[in-house]
Amino acid sequence: MSVTIYHNPQCSTSRKTLELIREAGIEPVIVDYRQTGWTKSLLTSLFRTMKVKPRDLLRVNGTPAEDLGLTDPAVSDERLLDAMIEHPILVQRPIVVSGKGTILARPQEKVLAIL
């Protein structure tokens, strides 16, 4: 089974999720999204597959979200998406994609449902 994890190696939840995937005998494709960045088409596809809106995956803690005014409920999905592309750290992590689905693995045990 092919599995991709959009990973931040500095995040303990992301590291633990990667460990759970490997314990299941799967070596995933690891994408350090902070280095590679996001594209609009990728984020749009991930959000659609997960049936969420950009606000649902907006990371506030440890990010410039508040300074950029993104926590205001009036901010449009389009503006949030543009900000996530400009500042990849604004996307909550880790996101895991497998043939069984796409999830935000918070808590990390959620990943087991799609392995």
N, CA, C and O of each residue as an XYZ file, in Angstrom:
460
protein
N       0.840     -1.184      0.000
C       0.000      0.000      0.000
C       0.878      1.237      0.000
O       1.863      1.316      0.734
N       0.517      2.185     -0.816
C       1.233      3.449     -0.889
C       0.662      4.408      0.149
O      -0.552      4.596      0.235
N       1.543      5.007      0.930
C       1.140      5.969      1.959
C       2.045      7.185      1.839
O       3.258      7.056      1.668
N       1.449      8.362      1.932
C       2.204      9.612      1.941
C       1.872     10.351      3.223
O       0.709     10.459      3.613
N       2.916     10.859      3.877
C       2.722     11.680      5.069
C       3.297     13.060      4.802
O       4.459     13.204      4.423
N       2.466     14.067      5.006
C       2.916     15.456      4.946
C       3.356     15.777      6.360
O       2.544     15.933      7.272
N       4.663     15.871      6.513
C       5.356     15.701      7.782
C       6.151     16.933      8.167
O       6.712     17.628      7.320
N       6.184     17.187      9.480
C       7.074     18.182     10.057
C       7.929     17.433     11.073
O       7.428     17.064     12.135
N       9.198     17.201     10.776
C      10.033     16.416     11.686
C      10.218     17.050     13.063
O      10.659     16.369     13.990
N       9.896     18.323     13.221
C      10.019     18.975     14.529
C       8.772     18.778     15.385
O       8.773     19.137     16.563
N       7.713     18.216     14.814
C       6.443     18.028     15.519
C       6.388     16.617     16.101
O       6.548     15.638     15.372
N       6.164     16.509     17.405
C       6.145     15.185     18.033
C       4.981     14.336     17.524
O       5.137     13.126     17.360
N       3.830     14.933     17.272
C       2.701     14.167     16.739
C       3.034     13.620     15.361
O       2.700     12.479     15.043
N       3.682     14.423     14.555
C       4.068     13.989     13.216
C       5.093     12.852     13.298
O       4.999     11.872     12.558
N       6.051     12.986     14.182
C       7.063     11.922     14.347
C       6.426     10.627     14.835
O       6.766      9.547     14.350
N       5.507     10.725     15.790
C       4.840      9.531     16.321
C       3.953      8.886     15.251
O       3.847      7.661     15.189
N       3.326      9.697     14.423
C       2.503      9.161     13.335
C       3.380      8.404     12.348
O       3.020      7.311     11.912
N       4.512      8.966     11.997
C       5.453      8.292     11.099
C       5.897      6.967     11.705
O       6.006      5.964     10.999
N       6.148      6.961     12.988
C       6.548      5.733     13.677
C       5.442      4.668     13.600
O       5.733      3.495     13.364
N       4.186      5.065     13.795
C       3.068      4.124     13.706
C       2.942      3.533     12.299
O       2.663      2.345     12.139
N       3.147      4.363     11.297
C       3.088      3.878      9.912
C       4.176      2.837      9.688
O       3.928      1.778      9.110
N       5.371      3.143     10.146
C       6.485      2.200      9.968
C       6.274      0.922     10.775
O       6.636     -0.163     10.320
N       5.691      1.041     11.969
C       5.401     -0.153     12.771
C       4.387     -1.060     12.074
O       4.343     -2.263     12.331
N       3.578     -0.480     11.195
C       2.606     -1.257     10.428
C       3.263     -1.915      9.209
O       2.591     -2.556      8.402
N       4.585     -1.748      9.087
C       5.318     -2.373      7.990
C       5.291     -1.587      6.696
O       5.552     -2.137      5.626
N       4.977     -0.311      6.784
C       4.884      0.534      5.592
C       5.959      1.611      5.659
O       6.110      2.292      6.674
N       6.697      1.756      4.577
C       7.645      2.868      4.470
C       6.978      3.921      3.587
O       6.899      3.755      2.369
N       6.499      5.000      4.200
C       5.735      5.986      3.439
C       6.616      6.931      2.637
O       7.821      7.041      2.866
N       5.985      7.602      1.699
C       6.602      8.750      1.049
C       6.488      9.872      2.072
O       5.395     10.172      2.554
N       7.613     10.487      2.400
C       7.636     11.539      3.417
C       7.832     12.874      2.711
O       8.829     13.086      2.021
N       6.866     13.770      2.896
C       6.947     15.097      2.302
C       7.083     16.111      3.431
O       6.148     16.317      4.205
N       8.249     16.740      3.519
C       8.443     17.816      4.485
C       7.870     19.069      3.834
O       8.565     19.787      3.116
N       6.600     19.315      4.097
C       5.873     20.379      3.417
C       6.465     21.757      3.702
O       6.229     22.697      2.942
N       7.230     21.888      4.784
C       7.861     23.179      5.071
C       8.943     23.476      4.052
O       9.213     24.636      3.741
N       9.563     22.422      3.531
C      10.613     22.576      2.529
C      10.045     22.636      1.110
O      10.464     23.462      0.299
N       9.088     21.753      0.820
C       8.543     21.679     -0.535
C       7.447     22.698     -0.783
O       7.203     23.087     -1.925
N       6.782     23.132      0.286
C       5.662     24.047      0.142
C       4.414     23.313     -0.330
O       4.415     22.100     -0.539
N       3.356     24.089     -0.488
C       2.077     23.565     -0.959
C       1.738     24.216     -2.279
O       2.194     25.322     -2.569
N       0.946     23.538     -3.075
C       0.363     24.160     -4.254
C      -1.134     24.281     -4.002
O      -1.703     23.558     -3.186
N      -1.744     25.190     -4.704
C      -3.188     25.379     -4.550
C      -3.935     24.104     -4.934
O      -4.886     23.709     -4.260
N      -3.505     23.468     -6.012
C      -4.210     22.256     -6.453
C      -4.056     21.126     -5.444
O      -5.008     20.381     -5.209
N      -2.868     20.981     -4.840
C      -2.678     19.921     -3.845
C      -3.539     20.169     -2.617
O      -4.257     19.273     -2.173
N      -3.476     21.377     -2.062
C      -4.274     21.670     -0.877
C      -5.768     21.528     -1.158
O      -6.505     20.960     -0.352
N      -6.205     22.041     -2.291
C      -7.615     21.937     -2.651
C      -8.037     20.472     -2.738
O      -9.108     20.098     -2.260
N      -7.196     19.655     -3.344
C      -7.490     18.225     -3.467
C      -7.528     17.544     -2.089
O      -8.439     16.765     -1.806
N      -6.552     17.836     -1.247
C      -6.522     17.244      0.094
C      -7.763     17.651      0.890
O      -8.401     16.809      1.522
N      -8.102     18.930      0.860
C      -9.258     19.415      1.611
C     -10.548     18.773      1.090
O     -11.417     18.383      1.869
N     -10.656     18.669     -0.231
C     -11.858     18.063     -0.819
C     -11.973     16.606     -0.395
O     -13.047     16.153     -0.002
N     -10.868     15.875     -0.474
C     -10.863     14.459     -0.095
C     -11.209     14.280      1.382
O     -11.904     13.336      1.756
N     -10.721     15.189      2.208
C     -10.976     15.116      3.644
C     -12.335     15.702      4.035
O     -12.779     15.568      5.175
N     -12.986     16.357      3.063
C     -14.280     17.006      3.305
C     -14.170     18.064      4.399
O     -14.981     18.117      5.324
N     -13.137     18.908      4.266
C     -12.913     20.005      5.196
C     -12.697     21.295      4.421
O     -12.466     21.285      3.212
N     -12.777     22.385      5.131
C     -12.496     23.709      4.583
C     -11.109     24.126      5.086
O     -10.623     23.589      6.082
N     -10.473     25.082      4.402
C      -9.152     25.538      4.863
C      -9.129     25.918      6.349
O      -8.157     25.626      7.045
N     -10.184     26.563      6.833
C     -10.205     26.968      8.247
C     -10.103     25.772      9.186
O      -9.541     25.880     10.276
N     -10.651     24.625      8.759
C     -10.624     23.422      9.594
C      -9.198     22.921      9.828
O      -8.934     22.257     10.830
N      -8.283     23.230      8.916
C      -6.904     22.783      9.043
C      -5.923     23.941      9.238
O      -4.720     23.782      9.032
N      -6.436     25.096      9.632
C      -5.579     26.243      9.908
C      -4.897     26.047     11.253
O      -5.557     25.916     12.285
N      -3.585     26.029     11.230
C      -2.816     25.911     12.468
C      -2.553     27.319     12.990
O      -2.045     28.173     12.264
N      -2.899     27.551     14.242
C      -2.714     28.861     14.849
C      -1.488     28.877     15.761
O      -0.672     29.796     15.687
N      -1.357     27.863     16.622
C      -0.241     27.815     17.567
C       1.092     27.732     16.831
O       1.283     26.893     15.950
N       2.004     28.617     17.208
C       3.343     28.583     16.639
C       3.417     29.028     15.188
O       4.382     28.723     14.487
N       2.392     29.754     14.736
C       2.368     30.231     13.350
C       2.023     31.723     13.339
O       1.638     32.284     14.365
N       2.163     32.356     12.179
C       1.788     33.774     12.075
C       0.294     33.994     11.808
O      -0.087     35.086     11.386
N      -0.552     33.004     12.040
C      -1.978     33.109     11.704
C      -2.643     34.340     12.319
O      -3.352     35.070     11.627
N      -2.422     34.569     13.589
C      -3.049     35.720     14.252
C      -2.484     37.026     13.717
O      -3.238     37.960     13.443
N      -1.170     37.103     13.567
C      -0.539     38.323     13.056
C      -1.030     38.665     11.656
O      -1.098     39.838     11.289
N      -1.371     37.649     10.879
C      -1.860     37.865      9.517
C      -3.364     38.115      9.472
O      -3.925     38.329      8.398
N      -4.019     38.090     10.631
C      -5.452     38.339     10.693
C      -6.302     37.170     10.223
O      -7.474     37.350      9.893
N      -5.723     35.972     10.188
C      -6.421     34.814      9.631
C      -7.403     34.152     10.594
O      -8.199     33.308     10.183
N      -7.352     34.525     11.854
C      -8.266     33.913     12.826
C      -9.646     34.581     12.822
O     -10.577     34.087     13.457
N      -9.774     35.678     12.123
C     -11.065     36.352     11.978
C     -11.991     35.458     11.162
O     -11.639     35.081     10.044
N     -13.168     35.106     11.690
C     -14.086     34.221     10.968
C     -14.531     34.764      9.606
O     -15.015     34.003      8.769
N     -14.373     36.066      9.380
C     -14.784     36.661      8.114
C     -13.778     36.417      6.983
O     -14.083     36.667      5.817
N     -12.597     35.936      7.323
C     -11.574     35.685      6.302
C     -12.057     34.558      5.388
O     -12.501     33.508      5.852
N     -11.963     34.796      4.099
C     -12.461     33.830      3.116
C     -11.567     32.601      3.001
O     -10.385     32.636      3.346
N     -12.158     31.512      2.508
C     -11.386     30.295      2.248
C     -10.256     30.582      1.265
O      -9.153     30.055      1.414
N     -10.523     31.403      0.279
C      -9.516     31.738     -0.738
C      -8.317     32.442     -0.094
O      -7.169     32.131     -0.412
N      -8.581     33.375      0.796
C      -7.483     34.078      1.485
C      -6.698     33.112      2.369
O      -5.468     33.161      2.411
N      -7.414     32.230      3.077
C      -6.734     31.238      3.915
C      -5.846     30.341      3.055
O      -4.698     30.066      3.405
N      -6.387     29.895      1.938
C      -5.631     29.027      1.040
C      -4.377     29.732      0.529
O      -3.296     29.144      0.514
N      -4.517     30.973      0.116
C      -3.363     31.746     -0.356
C      -2.311     31.895      0.748
O      -1.113     31.774      0.492
N      -2.768     32.158      1.972
C      -1.836     32.303      3.103
C      -1.125     30.982      3.394
O       0.062     30.977      3.721
N      -1.846     29.860      3.277
C      -1.240     28.544      3.521
C      -0.164     28.230      2.484
O       0.828     27.567      2.786
N      -0.370     28.705      1.279
C       0.639     28.495      0.229
C       1.865     29.370      0.507
O       3.004     28.935      0.335
N       1.615     30.594      0.935
C       2.715     31.511      1.233
C       3.464     31.116      2.512
O       4.677     31.298      2.612
N       2.727     30.574      3.486
C       3.295     30.186      4.782
C       2.896     28.731      5.062
O       1.903     28.502      5.752
N       3.634     27.753      4.552
C       3.248     26.339      4.686
C       2.981     25.880      6.113
O       2.211     24.943      6.322
N       3.594     26.516      7.087
C       3.436     26.122      8.485
C       2.006     26.350      8.990
O       1.640     25.847     10.053
N       1.199     27.102      8.241
C      -0.181     27.375      8.636
C      -1.105     26.170      8.502
O      -2.229     26.191      9.004
N      -0.638     25.118      7.825
C      -1.468     23.925      7.644
C      -1.219     22.961      8.796
O      -0.076     22.611      9.091
N      -2.285     22.543      9.435
C      -2.192     21.576     10.540
C      -1.573     20.272     10.033
O      -1.772     19.900      8.877
N      -0.840     19.593     10.876
C      -0.153     18.362     10.475
C      -0.256     17.309     11.553
O      -0.622     17.603     12.691
N       0.069     16.075     11.189
C       0.414     15.560      9.865
C      -0.836     15.135      9.085
O      -1.816     14.656      9.654
N      -0.767     15.322      7.801
C      -1.812     14.818      6.908
C      -1.263     13.543      6.300
O      -0.130     13.512      5.821
N      -2.070     12.488      6.319
C      -1.641     11.190      5.791
C      -2.632     10.749      4.718
O      -3.848     10.825      4.897
N      -2.075     10.287      3.596
C      -2.871      9.830      2.464
C      -2.539      8.372      2.191
O      -1.371      7.998      2.089
N      -3.581      7.548      2.074
C      -3.392      6.151      1.682
C      -4.529      5.786      0.742
O      -5.413      6.600      0.477
N      -4.503      4.563      0.243
C      -5.582      4.089     -0.602
C      -6.906      4.001      0.133
O      -7.959      3.877     -0.493
N      -6.862      4.064      1.450
C      -8.077      3.962      2.267
C      -8.607      5.322      2.718
O      -9.640      5.392      3.384
N      -7.914      6.394      2.363
C      -8.412      7.714      2.736
C      -7.322      8.708      3.041
O      -6.130      8.410      2.955
N      -7.760      9.899      3.400
C      -6.871     11.003      3.744
C      -7.355     11.568      5.066
O      -8.539     11.856      5.237
N      -6.423     11.725      6.003
C      -6.807     12.210      7.332
C      -5.772     13.168      7.906
O      -4.611     13.192      7.497
N      -6.235     13.946      8.858
C      -5.343     14.675      9.746
C      -5.120     13.741     10.919
O      -6.064     13.425     11.643
N      -3.899     13.298     11.118
C      -3.585     12.304     12.150
C      -3.331     12.985     13.501
O      -2.216     12.962     14.023
N      -4.363     13.577     14.041
C      -4.344     14.179     15.367
C      -5.553     13.668     16.115
O      -6.669     14.044     15.757
N      -5.409     12.855     17.107
C      -4.161     12.284     17.600
C      -3.598     11.264     16.609
O      -4.287     10.803     15.698
N      -2.359     10.937     16.813
C      -1.629     10.104     15.841
C      -2.269      8.739     15.614
O      -2.102      8.160     14.540
N      -2.994      8.212     16.591
C      -3.617      6.896     16.443
C      -4.676      6.874     15.336
O      -5.041      5.805     14.847
N      -5.161      8.031     14.949
C      -6.144      8.090     13.857
C      -5.595      7.474     12.571
O      -6.360      6.997     11.733
N      -4.272      7.484     12.417
C      -3.668      6.970     11.185
C      -3.957      5.478     11.008
O      -4.001      4.990      9.879
N      -4.147      4.767     12.084
C      -4.359      3.316     12.015
C      -5.603      2.964     11.189
O      -5.665      1.885     10.599
N      -6.575      3.850     11.143
C      -7.821      3.602     10.410
C      -7.617      3.549      8.900
O      -8.435      2.973      8.183
N      -6.516      4.155      8.407
C      -6.309      4.162      6.953
C      -5.089      3.351      6.521
O      -4.644      3.451      5.377
N      -4.558      2.560      7.427
C      -3.409      1.710      7.064
C      -3.860      0.313      6.713
O      -3.034     -0.538      6.384
